[in-house]
GROMACS .gro file of N, CA and C in nm:
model
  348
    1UNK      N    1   2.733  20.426  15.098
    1UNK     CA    2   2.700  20.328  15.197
    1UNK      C    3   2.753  20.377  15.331
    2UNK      N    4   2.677  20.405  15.414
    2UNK     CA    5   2.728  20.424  15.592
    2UNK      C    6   2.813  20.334  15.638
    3UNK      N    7   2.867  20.395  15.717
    3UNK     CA    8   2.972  20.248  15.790
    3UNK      C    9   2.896  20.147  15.888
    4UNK      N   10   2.912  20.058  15.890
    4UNK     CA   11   2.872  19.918  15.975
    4UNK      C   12   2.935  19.863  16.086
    5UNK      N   13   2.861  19.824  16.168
    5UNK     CA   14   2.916  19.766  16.274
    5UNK      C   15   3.056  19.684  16.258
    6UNK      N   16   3.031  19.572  16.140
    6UNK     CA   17   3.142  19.462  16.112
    6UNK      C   18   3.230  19.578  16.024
    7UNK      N   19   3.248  19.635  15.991
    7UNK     CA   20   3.390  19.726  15.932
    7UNK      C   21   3.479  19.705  15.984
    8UNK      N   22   3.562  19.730  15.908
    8UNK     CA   23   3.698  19.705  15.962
    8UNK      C   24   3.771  19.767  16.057
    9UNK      N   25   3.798  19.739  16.180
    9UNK     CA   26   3.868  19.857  16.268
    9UNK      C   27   4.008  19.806  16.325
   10UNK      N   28   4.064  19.867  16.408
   10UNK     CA   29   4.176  19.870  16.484
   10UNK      C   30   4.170  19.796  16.607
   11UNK      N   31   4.263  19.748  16.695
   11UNK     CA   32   4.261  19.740  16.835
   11UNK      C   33   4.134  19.825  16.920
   12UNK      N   34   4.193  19.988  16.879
   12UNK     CA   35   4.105  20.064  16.953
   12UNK      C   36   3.989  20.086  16.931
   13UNK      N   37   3.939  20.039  16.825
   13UNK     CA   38   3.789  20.035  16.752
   13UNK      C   39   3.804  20.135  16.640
   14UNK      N   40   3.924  20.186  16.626
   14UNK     CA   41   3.915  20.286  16.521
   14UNK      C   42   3.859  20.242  16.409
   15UNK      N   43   3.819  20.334  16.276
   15UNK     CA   44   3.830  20.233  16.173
   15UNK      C   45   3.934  20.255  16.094
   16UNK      N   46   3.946  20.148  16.042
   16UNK     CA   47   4.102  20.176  15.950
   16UNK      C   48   4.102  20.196  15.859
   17UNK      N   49   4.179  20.294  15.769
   17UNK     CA   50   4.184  20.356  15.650
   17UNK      C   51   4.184  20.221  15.513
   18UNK      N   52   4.149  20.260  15.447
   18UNK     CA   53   4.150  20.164  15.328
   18UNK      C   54   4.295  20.110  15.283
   19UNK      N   55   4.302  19.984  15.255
   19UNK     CA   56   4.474  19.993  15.206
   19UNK      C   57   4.445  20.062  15.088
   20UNK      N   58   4.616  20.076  15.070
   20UNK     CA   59   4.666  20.176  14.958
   20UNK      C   60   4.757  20.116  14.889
   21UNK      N   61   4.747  20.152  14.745
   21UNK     CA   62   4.855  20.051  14.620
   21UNK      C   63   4.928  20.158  14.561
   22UNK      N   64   5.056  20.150  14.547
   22UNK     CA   65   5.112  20.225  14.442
   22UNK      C   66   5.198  20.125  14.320
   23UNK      N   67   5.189  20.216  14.231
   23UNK     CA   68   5.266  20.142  14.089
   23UNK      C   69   5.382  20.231  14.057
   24UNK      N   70   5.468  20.154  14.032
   24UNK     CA   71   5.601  20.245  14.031
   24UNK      C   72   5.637  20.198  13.887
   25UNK      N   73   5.729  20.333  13.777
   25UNK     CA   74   5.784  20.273  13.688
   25UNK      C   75   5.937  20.342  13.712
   26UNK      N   76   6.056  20.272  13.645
   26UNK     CA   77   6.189  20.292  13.706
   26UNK      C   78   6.272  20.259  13.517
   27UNK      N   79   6.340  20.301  13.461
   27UNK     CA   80   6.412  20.270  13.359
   27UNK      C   81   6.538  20.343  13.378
   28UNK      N   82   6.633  20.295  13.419
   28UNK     CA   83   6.738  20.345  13.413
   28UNK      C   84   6.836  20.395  13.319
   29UNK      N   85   6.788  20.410  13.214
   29UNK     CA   86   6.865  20.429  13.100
   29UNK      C   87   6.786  20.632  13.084
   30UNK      N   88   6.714  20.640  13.158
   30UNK     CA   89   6.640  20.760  13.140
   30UNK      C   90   6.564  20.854  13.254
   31UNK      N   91   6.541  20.755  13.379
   31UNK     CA   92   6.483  20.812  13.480
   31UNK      C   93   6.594  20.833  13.567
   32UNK      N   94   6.598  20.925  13.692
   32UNK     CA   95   6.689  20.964  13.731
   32UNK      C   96   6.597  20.904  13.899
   33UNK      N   97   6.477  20.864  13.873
   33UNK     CA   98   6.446  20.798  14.008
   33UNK      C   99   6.343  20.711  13.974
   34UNK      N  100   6.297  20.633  14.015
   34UNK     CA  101   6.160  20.566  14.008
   34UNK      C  102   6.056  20.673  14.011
   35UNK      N  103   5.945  20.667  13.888
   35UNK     CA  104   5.814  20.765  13.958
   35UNK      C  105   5.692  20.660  13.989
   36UNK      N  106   5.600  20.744  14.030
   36UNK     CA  107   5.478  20.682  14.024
   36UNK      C  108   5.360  20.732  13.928
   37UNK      N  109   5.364  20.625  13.859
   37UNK     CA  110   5.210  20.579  13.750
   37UNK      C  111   5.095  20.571  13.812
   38UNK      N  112   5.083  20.522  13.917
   38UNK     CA  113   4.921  20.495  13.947
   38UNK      C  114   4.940  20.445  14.112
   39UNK      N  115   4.810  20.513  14.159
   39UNK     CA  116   4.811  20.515  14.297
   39UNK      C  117   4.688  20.540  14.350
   40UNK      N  118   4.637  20.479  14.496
   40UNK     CA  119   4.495  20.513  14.590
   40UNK      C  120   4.430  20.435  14.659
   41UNK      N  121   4.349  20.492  14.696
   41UNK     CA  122   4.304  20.339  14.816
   41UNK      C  123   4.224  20.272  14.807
   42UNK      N  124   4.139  20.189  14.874
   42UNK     CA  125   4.015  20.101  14.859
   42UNK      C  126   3.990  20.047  14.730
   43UNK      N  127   3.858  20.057  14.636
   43UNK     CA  128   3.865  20.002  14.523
   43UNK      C  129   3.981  20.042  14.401
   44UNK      N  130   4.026  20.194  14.400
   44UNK     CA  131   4.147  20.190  14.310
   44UNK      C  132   4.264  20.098  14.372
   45UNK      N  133   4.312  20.078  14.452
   45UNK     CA  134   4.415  19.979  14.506
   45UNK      C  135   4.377  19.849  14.449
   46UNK      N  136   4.290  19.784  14.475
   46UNK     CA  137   4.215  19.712  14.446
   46UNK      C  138   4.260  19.632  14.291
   47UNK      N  139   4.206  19.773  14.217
   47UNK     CA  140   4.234  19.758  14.031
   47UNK      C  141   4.372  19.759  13.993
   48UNK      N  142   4.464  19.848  14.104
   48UNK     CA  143   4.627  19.845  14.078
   48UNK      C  144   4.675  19.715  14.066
   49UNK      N  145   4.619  19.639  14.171
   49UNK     CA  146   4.643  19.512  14.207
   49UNK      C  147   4.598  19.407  14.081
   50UNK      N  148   4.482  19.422  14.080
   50UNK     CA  149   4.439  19.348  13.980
   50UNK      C  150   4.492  19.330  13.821
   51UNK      N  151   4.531  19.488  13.759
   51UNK     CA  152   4.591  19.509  13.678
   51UNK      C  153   4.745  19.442  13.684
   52UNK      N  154   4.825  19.504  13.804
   52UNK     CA  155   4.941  19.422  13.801
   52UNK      C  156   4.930  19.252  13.801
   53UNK      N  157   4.836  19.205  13.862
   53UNK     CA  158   4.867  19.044  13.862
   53UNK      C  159   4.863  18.979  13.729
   54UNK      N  160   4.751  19.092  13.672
   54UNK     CA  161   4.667  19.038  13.562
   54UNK      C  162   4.801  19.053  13.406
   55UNK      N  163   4.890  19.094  13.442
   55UNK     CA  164   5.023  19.131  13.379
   55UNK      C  165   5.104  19.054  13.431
   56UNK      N  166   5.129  18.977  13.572
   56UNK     CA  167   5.233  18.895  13.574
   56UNK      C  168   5.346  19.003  13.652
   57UNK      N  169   5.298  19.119  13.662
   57UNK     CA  170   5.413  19.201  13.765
   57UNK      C  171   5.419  19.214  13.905
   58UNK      N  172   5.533  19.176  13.948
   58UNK     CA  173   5.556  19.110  14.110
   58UNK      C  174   5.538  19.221  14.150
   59UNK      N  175   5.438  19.157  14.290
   59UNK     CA  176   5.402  19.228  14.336
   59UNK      C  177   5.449  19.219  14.526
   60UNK      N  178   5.504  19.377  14.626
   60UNK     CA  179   5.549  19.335  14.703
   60UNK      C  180   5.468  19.443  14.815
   61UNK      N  181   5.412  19.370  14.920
   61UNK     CA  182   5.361  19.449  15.021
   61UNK      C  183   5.430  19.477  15.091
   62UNK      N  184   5.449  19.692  15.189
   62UNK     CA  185   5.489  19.723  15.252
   62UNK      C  186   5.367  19.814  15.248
   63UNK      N  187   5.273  19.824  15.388
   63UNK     CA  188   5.209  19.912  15.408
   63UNK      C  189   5.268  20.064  15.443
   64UNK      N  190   5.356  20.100  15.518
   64UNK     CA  191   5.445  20.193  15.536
   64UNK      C  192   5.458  20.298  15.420
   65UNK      N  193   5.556  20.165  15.333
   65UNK     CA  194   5.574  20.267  15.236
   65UNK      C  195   5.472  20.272  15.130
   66UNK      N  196   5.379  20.232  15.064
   66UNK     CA  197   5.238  20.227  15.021
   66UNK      C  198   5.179  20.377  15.032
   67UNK      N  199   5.195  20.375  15.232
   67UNK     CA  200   5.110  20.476  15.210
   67UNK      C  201   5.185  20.605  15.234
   68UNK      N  202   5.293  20.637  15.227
   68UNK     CA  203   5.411  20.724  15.200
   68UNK      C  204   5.381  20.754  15.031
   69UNK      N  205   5.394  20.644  14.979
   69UNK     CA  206   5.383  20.710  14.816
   69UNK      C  207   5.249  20.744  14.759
   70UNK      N  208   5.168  20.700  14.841
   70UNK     CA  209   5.014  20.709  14.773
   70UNK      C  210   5.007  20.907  14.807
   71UNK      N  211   5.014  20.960  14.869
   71UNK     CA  212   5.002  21.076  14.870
   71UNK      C  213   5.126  21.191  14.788
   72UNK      N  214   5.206  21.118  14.684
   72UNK     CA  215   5.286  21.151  14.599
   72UNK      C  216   5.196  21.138  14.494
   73UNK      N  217   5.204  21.305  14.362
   73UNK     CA  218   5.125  21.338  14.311
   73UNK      C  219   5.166  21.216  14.149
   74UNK      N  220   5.059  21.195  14.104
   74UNK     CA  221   5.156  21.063  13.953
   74UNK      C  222   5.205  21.157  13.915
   75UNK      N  223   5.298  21.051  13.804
   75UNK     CA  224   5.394  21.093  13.753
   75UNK      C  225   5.517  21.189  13.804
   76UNK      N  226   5.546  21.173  13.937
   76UNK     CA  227   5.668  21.208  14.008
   76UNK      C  228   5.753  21.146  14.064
   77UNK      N  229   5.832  21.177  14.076
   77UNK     CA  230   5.971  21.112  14.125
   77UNK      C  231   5.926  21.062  14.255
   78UNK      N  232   5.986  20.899  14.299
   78UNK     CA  233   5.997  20.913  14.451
   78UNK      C  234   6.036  21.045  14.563
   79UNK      N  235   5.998  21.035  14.612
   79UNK     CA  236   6.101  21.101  14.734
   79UNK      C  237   6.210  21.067  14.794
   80UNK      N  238   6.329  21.112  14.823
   80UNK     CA  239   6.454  21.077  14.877
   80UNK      C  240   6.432  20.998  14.994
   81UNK      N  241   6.349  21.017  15.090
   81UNK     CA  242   6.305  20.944  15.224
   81UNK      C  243   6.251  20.784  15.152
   82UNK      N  244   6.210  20.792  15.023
   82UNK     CA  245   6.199  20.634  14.986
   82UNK      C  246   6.247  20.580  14.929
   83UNK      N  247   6.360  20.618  14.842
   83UNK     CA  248   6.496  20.544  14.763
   83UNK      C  249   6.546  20.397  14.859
   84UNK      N  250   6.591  20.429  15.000
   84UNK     CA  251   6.630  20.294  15.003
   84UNK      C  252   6.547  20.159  15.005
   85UNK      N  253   6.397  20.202  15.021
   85UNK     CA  254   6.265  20.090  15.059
   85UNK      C  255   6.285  20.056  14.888
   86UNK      N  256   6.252  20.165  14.838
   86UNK     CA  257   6.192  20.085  14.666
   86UNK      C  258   6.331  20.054  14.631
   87UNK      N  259   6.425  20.022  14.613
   87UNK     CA  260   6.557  20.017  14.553
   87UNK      C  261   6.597  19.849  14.637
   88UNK      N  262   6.552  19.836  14.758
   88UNK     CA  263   6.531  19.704  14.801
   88UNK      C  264   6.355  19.649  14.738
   89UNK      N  265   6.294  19.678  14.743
   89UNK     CA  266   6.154  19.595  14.639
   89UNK      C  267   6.208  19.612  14.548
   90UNK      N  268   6.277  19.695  14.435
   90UNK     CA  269   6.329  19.708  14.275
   90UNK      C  270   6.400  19.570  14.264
   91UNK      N  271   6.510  19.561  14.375
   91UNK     CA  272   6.596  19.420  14.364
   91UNK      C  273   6.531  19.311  14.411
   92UNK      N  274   6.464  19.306  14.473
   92UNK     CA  275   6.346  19.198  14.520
   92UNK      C  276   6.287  19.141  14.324
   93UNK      N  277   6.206  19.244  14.299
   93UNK     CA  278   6.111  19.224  14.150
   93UNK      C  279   6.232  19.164  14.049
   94UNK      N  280   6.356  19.258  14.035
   94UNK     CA  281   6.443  19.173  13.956
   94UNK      C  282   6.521  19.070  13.942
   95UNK      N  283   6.558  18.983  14.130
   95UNK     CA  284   6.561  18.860  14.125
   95UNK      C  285   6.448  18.780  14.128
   96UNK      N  286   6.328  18.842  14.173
   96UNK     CA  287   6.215  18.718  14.114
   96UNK      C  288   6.179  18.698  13.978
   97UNK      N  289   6.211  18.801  13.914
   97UNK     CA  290   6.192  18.805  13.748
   97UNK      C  291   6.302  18.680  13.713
   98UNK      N  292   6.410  18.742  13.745
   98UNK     CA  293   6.551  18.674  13.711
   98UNK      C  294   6.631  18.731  13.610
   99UNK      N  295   6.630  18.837  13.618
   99UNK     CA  296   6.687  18.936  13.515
   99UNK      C  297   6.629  19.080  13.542
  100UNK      N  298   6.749  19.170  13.491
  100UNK     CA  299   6.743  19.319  13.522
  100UNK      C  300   6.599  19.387  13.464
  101UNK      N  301   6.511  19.310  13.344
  101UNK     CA  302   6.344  19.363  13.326
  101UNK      C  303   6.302  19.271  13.399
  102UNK      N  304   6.195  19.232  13.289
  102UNK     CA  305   6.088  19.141  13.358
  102UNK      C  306   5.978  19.212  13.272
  103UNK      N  307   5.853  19.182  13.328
  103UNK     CA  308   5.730  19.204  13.262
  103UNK      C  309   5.716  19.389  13.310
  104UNK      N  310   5.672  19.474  13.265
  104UNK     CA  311   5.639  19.586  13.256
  104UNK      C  312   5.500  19.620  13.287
  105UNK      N  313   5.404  19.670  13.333
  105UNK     CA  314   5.298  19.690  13.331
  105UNK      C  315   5.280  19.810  13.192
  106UNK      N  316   5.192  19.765  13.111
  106UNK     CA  317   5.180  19.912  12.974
  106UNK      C  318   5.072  20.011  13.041
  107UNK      N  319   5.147  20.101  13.023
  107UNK     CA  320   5.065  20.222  13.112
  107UNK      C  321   4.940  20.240  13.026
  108UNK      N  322   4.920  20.195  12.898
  108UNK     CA  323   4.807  20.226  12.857
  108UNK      C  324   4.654  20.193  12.961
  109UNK      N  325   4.705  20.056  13.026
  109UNK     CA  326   4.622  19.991  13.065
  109UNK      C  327   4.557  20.057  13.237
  110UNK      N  328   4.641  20.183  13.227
  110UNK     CA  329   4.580  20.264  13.355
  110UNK      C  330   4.523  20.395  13.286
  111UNK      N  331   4.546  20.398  13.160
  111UNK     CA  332   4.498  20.554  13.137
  111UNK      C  333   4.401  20.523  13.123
  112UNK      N  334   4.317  20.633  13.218
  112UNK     CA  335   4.165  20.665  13.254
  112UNK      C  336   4.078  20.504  13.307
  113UNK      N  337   4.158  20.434  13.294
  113UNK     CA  338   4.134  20.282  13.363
  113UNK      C  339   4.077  20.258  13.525
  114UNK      N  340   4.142  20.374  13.561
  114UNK     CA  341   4.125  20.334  13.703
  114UNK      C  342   4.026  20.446  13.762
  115UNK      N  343   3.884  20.391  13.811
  115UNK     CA  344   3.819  20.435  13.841
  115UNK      C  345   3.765  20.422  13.967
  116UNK      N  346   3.704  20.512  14.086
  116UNK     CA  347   3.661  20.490  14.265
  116UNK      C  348   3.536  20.416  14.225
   0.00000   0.00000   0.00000
């Protein structure tokens, strides 16, 4: 589909990039950082989203860092430049849970799941 007049743009008329979702998994008994499971923009963001709600896993917007991790390859470690952002959303998800888990997203439900 070509782009359209009504698209979405910027102040400057730019157009603006698609938002971007990332899914993070973190177990401390074994990971030595949070990685990322699943990540991308426009309609995959979209399904991240959908999948997480559709599970009950809190969900917290920071465009910034979104799109900092979306160009982190899956299944890798954060980056050191994002430990203190996700480590404040990590404690965010576990007092809204109300306890150190909470609901998990099952990764089954992204393998080969997520499609553009």
């Amino acid at each position: 589909m070509a782009p359209s007049d009504t698209e979405d743009k910027d102040r400057e008329g730019r157009r603006r990039r698609p938002a971007a979702a990332v899914a993070l998994t973190y177990d401390a008994d074994t990971d030595r950082a949070p990685r990322i499971v699943a990540g991308g923009r426009g309609a995959i963001a979209e399904q991240i989203l959908e999948i997480a709600f559709a599970h009950g896993v809190k969900v917290r917007e920071d465009a910034d860092l979104a799109e900092m991790l979306s160009a982190i390859d899956i299944d890798s470690e954060i980056p050191v430049e994002a430990f203190a952002a996700v480590a404040e959303i990590l404690a965010y998800v576990y007092r809204a849970n109300g306890q150190m888990g909470g609901n998990a997203l099952d990764l089954n439900d992204l393998d080969g799941g997520l499609h553009p």
